[in-house]
CSV table of C-alpha atoms in Angstrom, one decimal:
chain,number,residue,atom,x,y,z
A,1,ARG,CA,0.0,0.2,-0.3
A,2,LEU,CA,1.3,3.6,-0.4
A,3,SER,CA,2.7,5.3,1.6
A,4,ARG,CA,3.6,9.0,2.8
A,5,PRO,CA,7.3,8.5,3.0
A,6,PHE,CA,7.4,6.2,-0.3
A,7,LEU,CA,4.9,9.2,-1.7
A,8,ALA,CA,7.5,12.1,-0.7
A,9,SER,CA,10.5,10.2,-1.8
A,10,HIS,CA,9.0,9.4,-5.5
A,11,ALA,CA,8.1,13.7,-5.6
A,12,ALA,CA,11.5,13.9,-5.3
A,13,GLN,CA,12.7,11.5,-7.8
A,14,SER,CA,9.7,12.1,-10.4
A,15,ARG,CA,10.4,16.1,-10.2
A,16,SER,CA,7.2,16.3,-9.8
A,17,ASP,CA,5.5,19.7,-8.6
A,18,GLU,CA,1.7,18.4,-8.9
A,19,LEU,CA,2.9,15.1,-6.9
A,20,ASN,CA,4.7,17.9,-4.1
A,21,ASP,CA,1.8,19.8,-3.8
A,22,LEU,CA,-0.7,17.0,-2.9
A,23,LEU,CA,1.7,15.7,0.1
A,24,ALA,CA,2.0,19.3,1.2
A,25,PRO,CA,-0.2,19.5,4.8
A,26,THR,CA,-3.4,21.8,3.5
A,27,ARG,CA,-3.9,19.1,1.0
A,28,SER,CA,-4.6,16.5,3.4
A,29,ALA,CA,-8.2,15.2,1.8
A,30,ASP,CA,-7.0,15.0,-1.7
A,31,PHE,CA,-3.8,13.0,-0.5
A,32,ALA,CA,-6.2,10.3,1.5
A,33,THR,CA,-8.1,10.3,-2.2
A,34,LEU,CA,-4.8,9.6,-3.9
A,35,LEU,CA,-3.5,6.7,-1.1
A,36,GLY,CA,-7.3,5.8,-1.5
A,37,THR,CA,-7.8,5.3,-5.4
A,38,HIS,CA,-4.0,5.0,-6.2
A,39,GLN,CA,-2.3,1.8,-6.4
A,40,LEU,CA,2.0,1.8,-6.9
A,41,ALA,CA,1.4,1.3,-10.4
A,42,ASP,CA,-0.4,3.7,-10.4
A,43,VAL,CA,1.6,6.1,-9.3
A,44,LEU,CA,4.5,5.2,-11.4
A,45,ARG,CA,2.5,5.6,-14.7
A,46,ARG,CA,1.3,9.2,-13.7
A,47,TRP,CA,4.8,10.6,-12.6
A,48,PRO,CA,7.1,8.9,-14.1
A,49,ALA,CA,10.8,8.7,-12.7
A,50,GLN,CA,14.2,7.4,-12.7
A,51,TRP,CA,14.3,4.5,-10.3
A,52,ASP,CA,17.1,2.4,-9.5
A,53,ALA,CA,15.0,-1.2,-9.4
A,54,GLN,CA,16.7,-2.2,-6.0
A,55,GLU,CA,16.4,1.3,-4.4
A,56,LEU,CA,12.7,1.7,-5.5
A,57,VAL,CA,12.1,-1.8,-3.7
A,58,SER,CA,13.6,-0.3,-0.8
A,59,ALA,CA,11.8,2.3,-1.0
A,60,LEU,CA,8.4,0.1,-0.1
A,61,ARG,CA,7.2,-1.5,2.4
A,62,PRO,CA,7.4,-5.3,2.5
A,63,LEU,CA,4.8,-6.6,0.9
A,64,THR,CA,2.0,-7.3,4.0
A,65,PRO,CA,1.0,-10.9,3.8
A,66,ARG,CA,-2.4,-12.0,3.0
A,67,LEU,CA,-4.9,-13.6,5.5
A,68,TYR,CA,-8.2,-15.6,4.6
A,69,SER,CA,-10.3,-16.7,7.2
A,70,ILE,CA,-10.3,-20.7,6.9
A,71,ALA,CA,-14.0,-22.0,5.6
A,72,SER,CA,-13.9,-25.4,6.8
A,73,SER,CA,-13.3,-27.4,10.1
A,74,ARG,CA,-10.9,-29.9,10.7
A,75,LYS,CA,-12.8,-32.7,11.2
A,76,ARG,CA,-15.0,-32.4,8.0
A,77,VAL,CA,-12.5,-31.9,5.6
A,78,GLY,CA,-8.9,-33.2,8.0
A,79,GLU,CA,-6.2,-32.1,6.5
A,80,GLU,CA,-7.2,-30.2,4.0
A,81,VAL,CA,-7.9,-26.2,4.4
A,82,HIS,CA,-10.8,-24.7,2.3
A,83,LEU,CA,-10.7,-20.5,1.9
A,84,THR,CA,-13.4,-18.6,0.1
A,85,VAL,CA,-11.3,-16.9,-2.7
A,86,ASP,CA,-12.7,-13.7,-4.3
A,87,VAL,CA,-11.0,-12.5,-7.7
A,88,LEU,CA,-10.2,-9.1,-7.8
A,89,ASP,CA,-10.1,-8.3,-10.7
A,90,TYR,CA,-10.9,-4.5,-12.2
A,91,GLU,CA,-10.4,-1.3,-14.3
A,92,ALA,CA,-8.5,2.0,-13.0
A,93,PHE,CA,-6.8,5.1,-14.9
A,94,GLY,CA,-7.0,3.1,-17.6
A,95,HIS,CA,-5.2,-0.4,-17.0
A,96,PRO,CA,-6.6,-3.9,-15.5
A,97,HIS,CA,-5.8,-4.3,-12.2
A,98,VAL,CA,-6.0,-7.9,-10.8
A,99,GLY,CA,-5.5,-8.5,-7.0
A,100,ALA,CA,-1.6,-9.5,-5.8
A,101,ALA,CA,-2.9,-12.5,-3.5
A,102,SER,CA,-6.1,-13.4,-5.1
A,103,GLY,CA,-5.2,-13.2,-8.6
A,104,PHE,CA,-1.5,-15.4,-7.7
A,105,LEU,CA,-3.9,-17.9,-6.5
A,106,SER,CA,-6.2,-17.9,-9.2
A,107,ALA,CA,-3.8,-18.5,-12.0
A,108,LEU,CA,-1.5,-21.3,-9.5
A,109,GLY,CA,-2.7,-25.2,-11.8
A,110,GLU,CA,-3.4,-28.3,-10.4
A,111,GLY,CA,-1.1,-29.6,-7.9
A,112,GLY,CA,0.6,-25.4,-7.6
A,113,HIS,CA,2.6,-25.1,-4.5
A,114,ALA,CA,2.4,-21.6,-2.6
A,115,PRO,CA,4.1,-20.9,1.2
A,116,VAL,CA,1.3,-20.0,3.6
A,117,TYR,CA,0.7,-20.3,7.5
A,118,ILE,CA,-1.6,-20.7,9.8
A,119,GLU,CA,-2.7,-17.4,12.3
A,120,ALA,CA,-5.3,-18.7,15.0
A,121,ASN,CA,-7.4,-16.5,16.7
A,122,GLU,CA,-9.0,-17.5,20.2
A,123,ARG,CA,-11.8,-14.7,20.1
A,124,PHE,CA,-13.5,-16.1,17.1
A,125,ARG,CA,-14.9,-19.5,18.0
A,126,VAL,CA,-18.3,-22.0,18.7
A,127,PRO,CA,-19.6,-21.4,21.6
A,128,ILE,CA,-18.1,-23.3,24.4
A,129,ASP,CA,-21.6,-24.4,25.4
A,130,SER,CA,-22.2,-26.3,22.2
A,131,SER,CA,-26.2,-26.4,23.3
A,132,ARG,CA,-25.9,-22.4,22.4
A,133,ASP,CA,-28.0,-21.4,19.5
A,134,ILE,CA,-25.6,-19.3,17.3
A,135,ILE,CA,-26.6,-16.5,14.9
A,136,MET,CA,-24.0,-15.3,12.0
A,137,VAL,CA,-24.1,-12.4,9.5
A,138,GLY,CA,-22.1,-13.1,7.2
A,139,PRO,CA,-22.6,-11.2,3.5
A,140,GLY,CA,-20.2,-12.0,0.8
A,141,THR,CA,-17.0,-13.5,1.3
A,142,GLY,CA,-17.4,-12.8,4.9
A,143,VAL,CA,-19.4,-15.9,5.3
A,144,ALA,CA,-16.5,-18.2,4.8
A,145,PRO,CA,-15.9,-18.9,8.4
A,146,PHE,CA,-19.4,-19.7,8.9
A,147,ARG,CA,-19.3,-22.4,6.8
A,148,GLY,CA,-16.5,-24.2,8.9
A,149,PHE,CA,-18.5,-23.0,12.2
A,150,VAL,CA,-21.8,-25.1,10.5
A,151,GLN,CA,-19.2,-28.2,9.6
A,152,GLU,CA,-17.7,-27.9,13.7
A,153,ARG,CA,-21.6,-28.0,15.3
A,154,ALA,CA,-22.5,-30.7,12.7
A,155,GLU,CA,-19.2,-32.6,13.5
A,156,THR,CA,-19.4,-32.5,17.4
A,157,GLY,CA,-22.7,-33.2,17.4
A,158,ALA,CA,-23.6,-29.5,19.4
A,159,PRO,CA,-27.3,-29.0,20.1
A,160,GLY,CA,-27.8,-25.6,19.7
A,161,ARG,CA,-29.8,-24.3,17.0
A,162,ASN,CA,-27.1,-21.9,13.9
A,163,TRP,CA,-29.2,-19.5,12.1
A,164,LEU,CA,-27.3,-17.8,8.8
A,165,LEU,CA,-28.0,-14.7,7.3
A,166,PHE,CA,-26.5,-14.6,3.9
A,167,GLY,CA,-26.2,-11.5,1.4
A,168,ALA,CA,-24.7,-10.5,-2.1
A,169,ARG,CA,-25.6,-8.8,-5.1
A,170,HIS,CA,-27.2,-11.6,-7.5
A,171,PHE,CA,-28.7,-14.9,-6.5
A,172,ASN,CA,-27.8,-16.5,-9.5
A,173,THR,CA,-23.8,-15.4,-9.7
A,174,ASP,CA,-23.5,-14.4,-6.4
A,175,PHE,CA,-24.7,-17.1,-4.0
A,176,LEU,CA,-21.4,-19.1,-2.7
A,177,TYR,CA,-22.0,-22.5,-1.4
A,178,GLN,CA,-26.0,-22.2,-2.3
A,179,SER,CA,-25.9,-26.0,-3.0
A,180,GLU,CA,-24.0,-26.7,0.2
A,181,TRP,CA,-26.3,-24.6,2.6
A,182,GLN,CA,-29.4,-26.0,0.8
A,183,ASP,CA,-28.3,-29.7,2.3
A,184,ALA,CA,-27.5,-28.6,5.4
A,185,LEU,CA,-31.3,-26.6,5.9
A,186,ARG,CA,-32.4,-30.6,4.8
A,187,THR,CA,-30.1,-32.3,7.4
A,188,GLY,CA,-30.9,-30.2,10.0
A,189,GLU,CA,-27.0,-28.9,10.2
A,190,LEU,CA,-28.2,-25.9,9.4
A,191,HIS,CA,-31.6,-24.5,11.1
A,192,ARG,CA,-32.8,-21.0,9.2
A,193,LEU,CA,-31.2,-19.3,6.2
A,194,ASP,CA,-32.5,-15.9,5.6
A,195,VAL,CA,-30.6,-13.8,2.5
A,196,ALA,CA,-30.3,-10.9,0.7
A,197,PHE,CA,-29.4,-9.8,-3.1
A,198,SER,CA,-29.1,-6.4,-3.2
A,199,ARG,CA,-29.4,-6.1,-6.9
A,200,ASP,CA,-32.1,-8.5,-7.9
A,201,GLN,CA,-35.1,-5.9,-7.4
A,202,ALA,CA,-35.1,-2.4,-8.2
A,203,ASP,CA,-34.5,-1.4,-4.3
A,204,LYS,CA,-31.3,-3.2,-2.6
A,205,ILE,CA,-32.2,-5.1,0.3
A,206,TYR,CA,-29.0,-5.9,2.7
A,207,VAL,CA,-28.8,-8.9,6.2
A,208,GLN,CA,-29.6,-5.6,8.2
A,209,GLN,CA,-32.9,-5.0,6.6
A,210,ARG,CA,-33.6,-9.1,7.1
A,211,LEU,CA,-32.3,-8.6,10.7
A,212,ARG,CA,-35.1,-6.1,11.7
A,213,GLU,CA,-37.2,-7.7,9.5
A,214,HIS,CA,-37.0,-11.2,12.0
A,215,GLY,CA,-36.3,-9.0,14.8
A,216,ARG,CA,-39.1,-11.0,17.2
A,217,GLU,CA,-37.3,-14.1,16.9
A,218,LEU,CA,-34.1,-12.5,16.5
A,219,TYR,CA,-34.8,-10.9,20.1
A,220,ALA,CA,-35.7,-13.6,20.9
A,221,TRP,CA,-32.9,-16.2,20.4
A,222,LEU,CA,-30.8,-13.6,22.2
A,223,GLU,CA,-32.7,-13.4,25.2
A,224,ASN,CA,-32.5,-17.2,25.3
A,225,GLY,CA,-29.0,-16.5,25.0
A,226,ALA,CA,-27.3,-16.6,21.0
A,227,HIS,CA,-24.4,-15.7,20.1
A,228,VAL,CA,-24.5,-13.3,17.5
A,229,TYR,CA,-21.6,-13.5,14.8
A,230,VAL,CA,-20.7,-10.8,11.8
A,231,CYS,CA,-17.7,-11.0,9.5
A,232,GLY,CA,-18.0,-8.7,6.3
A,233,ALA,CA,-17.1,-4.8,5.3
A,234,LEU,CA,-16.6,-2.3,8.1
A,235,ALA,CA,-19.6,-0.1,6.9
A,236,MET,CA,-21.9,-3.5,7.0
A,237,GLY,CA,-21.0,-4.1,10.4
A,238,LYS,CA,-21.7,-0.9,11.7
A,239,ASP,CA,-25.1,-1.0,10.0
A,240,VAL,CA,-25.9,-4.1,11.4
A,241,HIS,CA,-25.0,-2.8,14.7
A,242,ALA,CA,-28.1,0.2,14.2
A,243,ALA,CA,-30.1,-3.0,12.9
A,244,LEU,CA,-29.7,-5.3,15.3
A,245,LEU,CA,-30.1,-2.3,18.5
A,246,GLU,CA,-33.4,-1.0,16.7
A,247,VAL,CA,-34.6,-4.7,17.0
A,248,VAL,CA,-33.8,-4.9,21.2
A,249,ALA,CA,-35.9,-0.8,21.2
A,250,HIS,CA,-38.6,-1.9,19.3
A,251,GLU,CA,-39.3,-5.4,21.5
A,252,ARG,CA,-38.5,-3.4,24.7
A,253,GLY,CA,-40.8,-0.4,23.8
A,254,GLN,CA,-37.1,1.3,23.9
A,255,ALA,CA,-35.9,4.3,22.8
A,256,VAL,CA,-33.1,3.1,20.4
A,257,GLY,CA,-30.2,5.3,22.1
A,258,ASN,CA,-31.4,3.5,25.8
A,259,ALA,CA,-30.7,0.0,24.1
A,260,ARG,CA,-27.6,-2.0,24.3
A,261,LEU,CA,-25.6,-4.5,23.9
A,262,VAL,CA,-23.2,-6.8,26.4
A,263,ALA,CA,-20.3,-7.6,24.3
A,264,ARG,CA,-18.6,-9.9,26.9
A,265,ASP,CA,-16.3,-12.8,27.6
A,266,ASP,CA,-17.1,-16.9,28.2
A,267,ARG,CA,-15.2,-16.8,31.3
A,268,SER,CA,-18.6,-17.2,33.5
A,269,VAL,CA,-20.1,-20.1,31.3
A,270,ARG,CA,-16.1,-21.8,31.3
A,271,ASN,CA,-16.1,-21.0,35.0
A,272,ARG,CA,-19.5,-23.2,35.4
A,273,GLN,CA,-18.6,-25.7,32.8
A,274,ALA,CA,-14.8,-26.1,34.5
A,275,GLN,CA,-16.1,-30.2,36.1
A,276,ARG,CA,-17.6,-30.7,32.0
A,277,MET,CA,-15.5,-30.2,29.5
A,278,PRO,CA,-11.6,-29.0,29.1
A,279,GLU,CA,-11.0,-25.2,28.8
A,280,GLN,CA,-11.2,-24.3,24.7
A,281,GLY,CA,-10.9,-20.2,25.6
A,282,HIS,CA,-13.7,-17.8,25.6
A,283,HIS,CA,-15.2,-15.2,23.3
A,284,ARG,CA,-13.8,-11.4,23.7
A,285,LYS,CA,-13.7,-8.6,21.8
A,286,PRO,CA,-11.4,-9.4,18.7
A,287,VAL,CA,-9.5,-7.1,16.0
A,288,GLY,CA,-11.5,-8.3,12.8
A,289,GLN,CA,-14.2,-10.4,13.6
A,290,ARG,CA,-16.7,-10.1,16.5
A,291,ALA,CA,-18.2,-12.2,18.4
A,292,HIS,CA,-21.5,-11.7,21.0
A,293,ARG,CA,-23.1,-13.2,23.5
A,294,GLY,CA,-27.3,-13.0,25.0
A,295,ARG,CA,-28.5,-11.9,27.2
A,296,LEU,CA,-29.3,-8.3,26.8
A,297,ALA,CA,-28.5,-5.6,28.9
A,298,GLU,CA,-31.2,-4.7,31.9
A,299,ARG,CA,-30.1,-1.2,32.2
A,300,PRO,CA,-31.1,1.9,30.0
A,301,HIS,CA,-27.3,3.1,28.6
A,302,PRO,CA,-26.6,6.2,27.3
A,303,GLY,CA,-25.7,5.1,23.9
A,304,PRO,CA,-24.7,2.5,22.0
A,305,ARG,CA,-21.3,0.7,22.0
A,306,PRO,CA,-20.3,-0.6,18.4
A,307,VAL,CA,-20.9,-3.9,18.9
A,308,VAL,CA,-18.3,-4.7,15.7
A,309,ALA,CA,-15.2,-3.2,15.5
A,310,HIS,CA,-13.2,-3.6,12.3
A,311,PRO,CA,-15.6,-5.9,10.6
A,312,VAL,CA,-13.8,-8.3,7.8
A,313,ALA,CA,-13.5,-8.6,4.2
A,314,GLU,CA,-10.1,-8.2,3.1
A,315,HIS,CA,-9.6,-7.2,-0.3
A,316,GLU,CA,-7.4,-4.7,-2.1
A,317,PRO,CA,-9.0,-0.4,-2.2
A,318,GLY,CA,-10.7,0.3,-5.6
A,319,HIS,CA,-13.8,-2.6,-5.4
A,320,HIS,CA,-16.4,-2.2,-3.7
A,321,GLY,CA,-15.4,-0.2,-1.2
A,322,GLN,CA,-13.7,-3.3,1.0
A,323,GLN,CA,-10.3,-2.8,2.4
A,324,HIS,CA,-6.8,-4.5,2.5
A,325,ARG,CA,-5.1,-5.8,5.2
A,326,GLN,CA,-2.5,-3.6,6.1
A,327,GLY,CA,0.1,-3.5,8.5
A,328,ASP,CA,4.6,-3.7,8.3
A,329,GLY,CA,6.8,-6.1,8.9
A,330,LEU,CA,7.1,-10.1,7.8
A,331,HIS,CA,5.1,-12.8,9.2
A,332,PRO,CA,7.6,-16.6,8.8
A,333,ALA,CA,6.4,-19.1,6.0
A,334,GLN,CA,5.4,-21.6,8.0
A,335,LEU,CA,2.6,-24.4,7.6
A,336,GLY,CA,0.3,-24.8,11.2
A,337,ALA,CA,-2.3,-25.9,12.3
A,338,ALA,CA,-4.9,-23.8,13.6
A,339,ARG,CA,-6.8,-25.0,17.6
A,340,ILE,CA,-9.2,-27.9,16.6
A,341,GLY,CA,-12.7,-26.2,18.0
A,342,GLY,CA,-10.9,-22.7,17.1
A,343,HIS,CA,-11.2,-20.4,13.9
A,344,GLY,CA,-8.1,-19.5,12.4
A,345,ARG,CA,-7.0,-17.7,9.1
A,346,ALA,CA,-4.3,-18.3,6.5
A,347,GLY,CA,-2.0,-16.6,5.3
A,348,MET,CA,0.6,-16.1,2.6
A,349,GLY,CA,3.8,-14.6,3.5
A,350,GLY,CA,4.8,-10.6,2.0
A,351,VAL,CA,8.0,-10.5,0.6
């Protein structure tokens, strides 16, 4: 991803007054637009410079590893790891752009190899108490971890119910794992499925609208102690949080500002079950994906606390508002295994 230090170096190399002007403190809004719309190749084309190859590489930040949510349970697929990859392919400034990781993966032939590692996420996992119901909100590729959740719960015989809310643009082209969800409904592995396809009718429909439509049943699940999981784009997460608060307020006859969702860990549940099952971790508020446990708070609250701070749908900038996960430094290219029963993400090492 572009950075101010690199662009400052490039402005010096290219001797571009335009680029230098964009770096001025008074042009912060224009600079933010540049970062959000341009990739490295776009900058090199727009403001040509005579870089030495090694100097150019040294001026760039290390390529950020790309993390994908694991979309399977080892209890069902064995020593495989399934991923849900949306291949990024778009045109900007008159040139084609392809996602670095998704393009690389899509170009691999059968039997191809890629260096990967597993990053375990102990904070985003199925409930310790398997009798708990779960509500999963996962539009687009955000549905990936929930495929693993449903498989895990089925293979372990979890008695809790599973409710999935999935959204995408079009039914015919974007319904990920359609046949699997239909089979899961028939076999009882999935107890409820609600979908929202935003572009298949004149009025756009999103998953948060489905939450409002089924507010009474949603509220009943929450009051019964259901865990809520959200995985997807940041804007969607905020809208889902707002919808949940509206449902709670409506069912309680409260003003929305007085409704509150309690996000807490599972230590109390774990302590009660310590004699019945081995410890498997607990729910806390994670970065990237968020899990919540009912019940709902009984006391008024001056304002809502965000339910989803950083939902994940990690794509390169410029494609439907989704964002790449950013960060400096390299991860070792090592092959590991996520803790059984937990949720992890598979990553491709940077260079």
